[in-house]
Amino acid sequence: MSAPDVVQIGPVTLIHGDAQEVLADYRGAADLLCTDHPYRLTSGGRGQTDGKTMTGIFDPEDYDNSGDLMVMAEWNRTGGPIYRALKPDADAYVMVNDKNLMLAAGAFLGAGFKFHNLLVWDKHGPTPNRWYMKHLEFVLYLWKGKGRPIRNLGSKQLFRADRPGLGNHKTEKPVALMRHYIENSSEPGDVVLDPYMGSGTTLVAAIEAGRAGLGIEIEREHFDTACRRVREALT
């Protein structure tokens, strides 16, 4: 891939490039990781291989990415570069679904992270599935170095927030969810890292929380969307 395109917008650095390559230049740069790692989804149907055989409420069109919905990042290649990009004492929030939970945990714990807790996002609207409809996603809450308590000790494992519309990204997460984690595990002015920033939700949440941001995105369309959303959040 060509040299990364770096855009600075206020306290936020946005980089168009491959996170595995870019992170090598940002060792010890961030105070907190908050990311929705790109992982492969399946449609929960019966024996399909192309994600197109289910119909009605089980139609996988909006939630199956067994095709080319996004560029995947293999779990076993991601933990180490992220670990090294964080400062000696740092927390990490990694979003994952149920089928990728063990793979993700193995990758990040193997890279040196320690496990704090398993958090849950209740997105209200269920994802159709033949083996119980899914309305939850999971968050690995990890730490590096010295652990520190969250700022709001009244926070529970479960956080409820409606899924946003799909206008910016097919797997977009709520700003409120990311802001909740950012405010609990960082201080004003800290740098929040999202190496798979997609349409920039984590960076928008960082701005709203008074933090700086460092985001990386490999797909140009999503990178441009993230730049637009960050500019809008700062106006």
Short mmCIF file of C-alpha atoms in Angstrom, two decimals:
data_model
loop_
_atom_site.label_atom_id
_atom_site.label_comp_id
_atom_site.label_asym_id
_atom_site.label_seq_id
_atom_site.Cartn_x
_atom_site.Cartn_y
_atom_site.Cartn_z
CA MET A 1 0.00 0.00 0.00
CA SER A 2 1.19 3.56 -0.71
CA ALA A 3 2.28 5.95 2.03
CA PRO A 4 -0.61 6.70 4.40
CA ASP A 5 -2.62 9.88 3.98
CA VAL A 6 -2.60 11.82 7.27
CA VAL A 7 -5.20 14.49 8.02
CA GLN A 8 -5.13 16.59 11.19
CA ILE A 9 -8.46 18.07 12.24
CA GLY A 10 -8.26 19.88 15.56
CA PRO A 11 -7.13 17.40 18.25
CA VAL A 12 -7.79 14.41 15.98
CA THR A 13 -5.31 12.67 13.66
CA LEU A 14 -6.95 10.61 10.91
CA ILE A 15 -4.85 8.25 8.81
CA HIS A 16 -5.86 6.48 5.59
CA GLY A 17 -3.81 3.30 5.61
CA ASP A 18 -3.37 -0.26 6.86
CA ALA A 19 -3.45 -0.29 10.66
CA GLN A 20 -0.91 -3.13 10.83
CA GLU A 21 1.61 -0.92 9.01
CA VAL A 22 0.66 2.48 10.43
CA LEU A 23 0.73 1.48 14.09
CA ALA A 24 4.45 0.74 13.89
CA ASP A 25 5.03 4.50 13.66
CA TYR A 26 2.85 5.29 16.68
CA ARG A 27 4.36 3.29 19.51
CA GLY A 28 3.26 4.54 22.91
CA ALA A 29 1.07 7.20 21.31
CA ALA A 30 -2.34 6.52 22.85
CA ASP A 31 -3.86 6.49 26.33
CA LEU A 32 -6.88 4.35 25.50
CA LEU A 33 -8.05 1.90 22.84
CA CYS A 34 -11.71 1.98 21.89
CA THR A 35 -12.46 0.10 18.69
CA ASP A 36 -15.00 -1.94 16.79
CA HIS A 37 -12.57 -4.42 15.24
CA PRO A 38 -13.71 -5.62 11.79
CA TYR A 39 -14.71 -9.26 12.08
CA ARG A 40 -16.55 -11.62 9.80
CA LEU A 41 -20.28 -11.98 10.36
CA THR A 42 -22.57 -14.80 9.35
CA SER A 43 -26.23 -14.59 8.56
CA GLY A 44 -27.44 -17.33 10.90
CA GLY A 45 -29.31 -19.15 8.17
CA ARG A 46 -29.50 -22.75 7.00
CA GLY A 47 -26.53 -24.00 5.05
CA GLN A 48 -26.01 -20.94 2.89
CA THR A 49 -22.54 -20.02 1.70
CA ASP A 50 -23.26 -16.81 -0.17
CA GLY A 51 -25.43 -15.05 2.42
CA LYS A 52 -28.35 -14.79 0.00
CA THR A 53 -30.63 -17.76 0.66
CA MET A 54 -32.75 -16.51 3.55
CA THR A 55 -35.87 -14.42 3.08
CA GLY A 56 -38.36 -12.42 5.09
CA ILE A 57 -37.23 -11.47 8.58
CA PHE A 58 -34.18 -13.72 8.08
CA ASP A 59 -32.93 -11.85 5.03
CA PRO A 60 -29.20 -11.29 5.75
CA GLU A 61 -28.75 -8.36 3.39
CA ASP A 62 -28.08 -5.76 6.08
CA TYR A 63 -25.98 -7.75 8.51
CA ASP A 64 -24.05 -10.45 6.65
CA ASN A 65 -20.52 -9.62 5.54
CA SER A 66 -19.40 -13.03 4.40
CA GLY A 67 -18.81 -11.26 1.11
CA ASP A 68 -17.13 -7.87 0.79
CA LEU A 69 -18.92 -5.60 3.26
CA MET A 70 -15.60 -4.51 4.78
CA VAL A 71 -11.91 -5.30 4.80
CA MET A 72 -11.21 -7.92 7.46
CA ALA A 73 -8.30 -7.77 9.91
CA GLU A 74 -7.19 -11.14 11.23
CA TRP A 75 -7.29 -11.39 15.02
CA ASN A 76 -3.86 -12.99 15.30
CA ARG A 77 -2.23 -10.01 13.57
CA THR A 78 -3.86 -7.21 15.51
CA GLY A 79 -3.18 -7.57 19.24
CA GLY A 80 0.57 -6.95 19.21
CA PRO A 81 0.62 -3.74 17.11
CA ILE A 82 -2.21 -2.27 19.19
CA TYR A 83 -0.52 -3.22 22.46
CA ARG A 84 2.65 -1.42 21.40
CA ALA A 85 0.74 1.66 20.26
CA LEU A 86 -0.63 2.21 23.76
CA LYS A 87 1.21 3.90 26.62
CA PRO A 88 2.61 1.70 29.44
CA ASP A 89 -0.60 2.03 31.49
CA ALA A 90 -3.71 1.96 29.32
CA ASP A 91 -7.18 0.47 29.08
CA ALA A 92 -8.71 -1.11 26.00
CA TYR A 93 -12.26 -1.72 24.77
CA VAL A 94 -12.64 -4.14 21.86
CA MET A 95 -16.08 -4.79 20.41
CA VAL A 96 -16.81 -8.31 19.18
CA ASN A 97 -19.73 -10.63 18.50
CA ASP A 98 -20.31 -13.98 20.17
CA LYS A 99 -18.71 -16.11 17.46
CA ASN A 100 -15.49 -14.09 17.50
CA LEU A 101 -15.27 -13.66 21.26
CA MET A 102 -12.80 -16.45 21.97
CA LEU A 103 -10.61 -15.64 18.98
CA ALA A 104 -10.45 -12.00 20.02
CA ALA A 105 -9.72 -12.78 23.66
CA GLY A 106 -6.94 -15.17 22.69
CA ALA A 107 -5.33 -12.65 20.37
CA PHE A 108 -5.35 -9.76 22.82
CA LEU A 109 -4.41 -11.75 25.91
CA GLY A 110 -1.65 -13.40 23.92
CA ALA A 111 -0.32 -9.95 23.01
CA GLY A 112 0.04 -9.02 26.68
CA PHE A 113 -3.31 -7.46 27.62
CA LYS A 114 -5.03 -8.48 30.84
CA PHE A 115 -8.75 -9.09 31.22
CA HIS A 116 -10.92 -6.76 33.32
CA ASN A 117 -14.48 -7.66 32.39
CA LEU A 118 -16.85 -8.68 29.63
CA LEU A 119 -19.24 -5.85 28.82
CA VAL A 120 -22.45 -5.99 26.81
CA TRP A 121 -24.18 -3.62 24.43
CA ASP A 122 -27.94 -4.12 24.18
CA LYS A 123 -28.82 -2.69 20.77
CA HIS A 124 -32.57 -3.23 21.29
CA GLY A 125 -33.32 -4.21 17.69
CA PRO A 126 -32.54 -7.94 17.25
CA THR A 127 -30.53 -9.39 14.41
CA PRO A 128 -32.53 -12.22 12.77
CA ASN A 129 -31.15 -15.68 13.48
CA ARG A 130 -32.60 -19.18 13.34
CA TRP A 131 -31.04 -20.03 16.74
CA TYR A 132 -32.35 -17.16 18.90
CA MET A 133 -32.41 -13.65 17.53
CA LYS A 134 -29.40 -11.64 18.60
CA HIS A 135 -29.75 -8.26 20.25
CA LEU A 136 -26.42 -8.14 22.10
CA GLU A 137 -22.83 -7.42 21.19
CA PHE A 138 -19.88 -7.84 23.49
CA VAL A 139 -16.93 -5.72 24.55
CA LEU A 140 -13.63 -7.05 25.87
CA TYR A 141 -12.57 -4.62 28.61
CA LEU A 142 -8.81 -5.07 28.95
CA TRP A 143 -5.81 -3.30 30.39
CA LYS A 144 -2.07 -2.94 29.94
CA GLY A 145 0.41 -2.14 32.71
CA LYS A 146 -1.22 -0.81 35.85
CA GLY A 147 -4.97 -1.22 36.12
CA ARG A 148 -7.11 1.72 37.16
CA PRO A 149 -10.73 1.99 38.24
CA ILE A 150 -13.35 3.47 35.96
CA ARG A 151 -14.42 7.03 36.66
CA ASN A 152 -18.11 6.22 37.16
CA LEU A 153 -18.19 3.37 39.66
CA GLY A 154 -21.94 3.06 39.21
CA SER A 155 -21.55 1.78 35.65
CA LYS A 156 -22.89 -1.71 34.93
CA GLN A 157 -21.76 -4.33 32.43
CA LEU A 158 -24.82 -3.72 30.27
CA PHE A 159 -25.23 -0.53 28.25
CA ARG A 160 -28.42 0.05 26.29
CA ALA A 161 -28.49 2.20 23.16
CA ASP A 162 -30.36 1.91 19.89
CA ARG A 163 -28.43 1.00 16.79
CA PRO A 164 -27.81 4.09 14.68
CA GLY A 165 -29.03 4.29 11.11
CA LEU A 166 -26.89 2.79 8.39
CA GLY A 167 -26.21 6.05 6.57
CA ASN A 168 -22.52 6.23 7.50
CA HIS A 169 -21.43 2.59 7.83
CA LYS A 170 -23.10 -0.82 7.76
CA THR A 171 -21.85 -1.72 11.25
CA GLU A 172 -21.87 1.73 12.83
CA LYS A 173 -22.03 1.87 16.63
CA PRO A 174 -23.73 4.54 18.77
CA VAL A 175 -21.65 7.56 19.73
CA ALA A 176 -23.16 7.33 23.23
CA LEU A 177 -21.75 3.81 23.69
CA MET A 178 -18.21 4.80 22.75
CA ARG A 179 -18.40 8.00 24.77
CA HIS A 180 -19.46 5.98 27.82
CA TYR A 181 -16.31 3.86 27.63
CA ILE A 182 -14.04 6.79 26.76
CA GLU A 183 -15.21 8.91 29.68
CA ASN A 184 -14.88 6.01 32.11
CA SER A 185 -11.30 5.08 31.19
CA SER A 186 -9.49 8.26 30.18
CA GLU A 187 -8.89 11.83 31.24
CA PRO A 188 -9.68 15.05 29.36
CA GLY A 189 -6.99 15.61 26.74
CA ASP A 190 -5.98 11.93 26.54
CA VAL A 191 -5.46 10.35 23.12
CA VAL A 192 -8.07 7.74 22.16
CA LEU A 193 -6.95 5.22 19.54
CA ASP A 194 -9.24 3.54 17.02
CA PRO A 195 -7.16 1.63 14.45
CA TYR A 196 -10.30 0.49 12.60
CA MET A 197 -12.25 3.71 12.80
CA GLY A 198 -14.77 3.04 10.03
CA SER A 199 -16.95 6.14 9.75
CA GLY A 200 -15.34 7.76 12.80
CA THR A 201 -17.83 7.12 15.61
CA THR A 202 -15.13 6.66 18.26
CA LEU A 203 -13.41 9.89 17.22
CA VAL A 204 -16.67 11.83 17.38
CA ALA A 205 -17.24 10.40 20.86
CA ALA A 206 -13.70 11.41 21.86
CA ILE A 207 -14.33 14.98 20.72
CA GLU A 208 -17.59 15.15 22.64
CA ALA A 209 -15.77 13.88 25.74
CA GLY A 210 -12.98 16.45 25.43
CA ARG A 211 -10.31 13.96 24.35
CA ALA A 212 -7.93 13.84 21.41
CA GLY A 213 -8.13 11.08 18.82
CA LEU A 214 -5.98 8.88 16.60
CA GLY A 215 -7.90 6.95 13.96
CA ILE A 216 -6.85 4.67 11.11
CA GLU A 217 -9.01 3.39 8.27
CA ILE A 218 -8.02 1.37 5.22
CA GLU A 219 -11.11 2.03 3.08
CA ARG A 220 -11.12 5.43 1.41
CA GLU A 221 -14.89 5.90 1.45
CA HIS A 222 -15.09 5.36 5.21
CA PHE A 223 -11.99 7.49 5.80
CA ASP A 224 -13.60 10.40 3.97
CA THR A 225 -16.81 9.93 5.99
CA ALA A 226 -14.82 9.96 9.23
CA CYS A 227 -13.07 13.20 8.23
CA ARG A 228 -16.44 14.79 7.50
CA ARG A 229 -17.95 13.66 10.80
CA VAL A 230 -14.97 14.88 12.82
CA ARG A 231 -15.13 18.31 11.16
CA GLU A 232 -18.85 18.48 11.90
CA ALA A 233 -18.29 17.48 15.53
CA LEU A 234 -15.81 20.31 15.99
CA THR A 235 -18.07 23.03 14.57
#
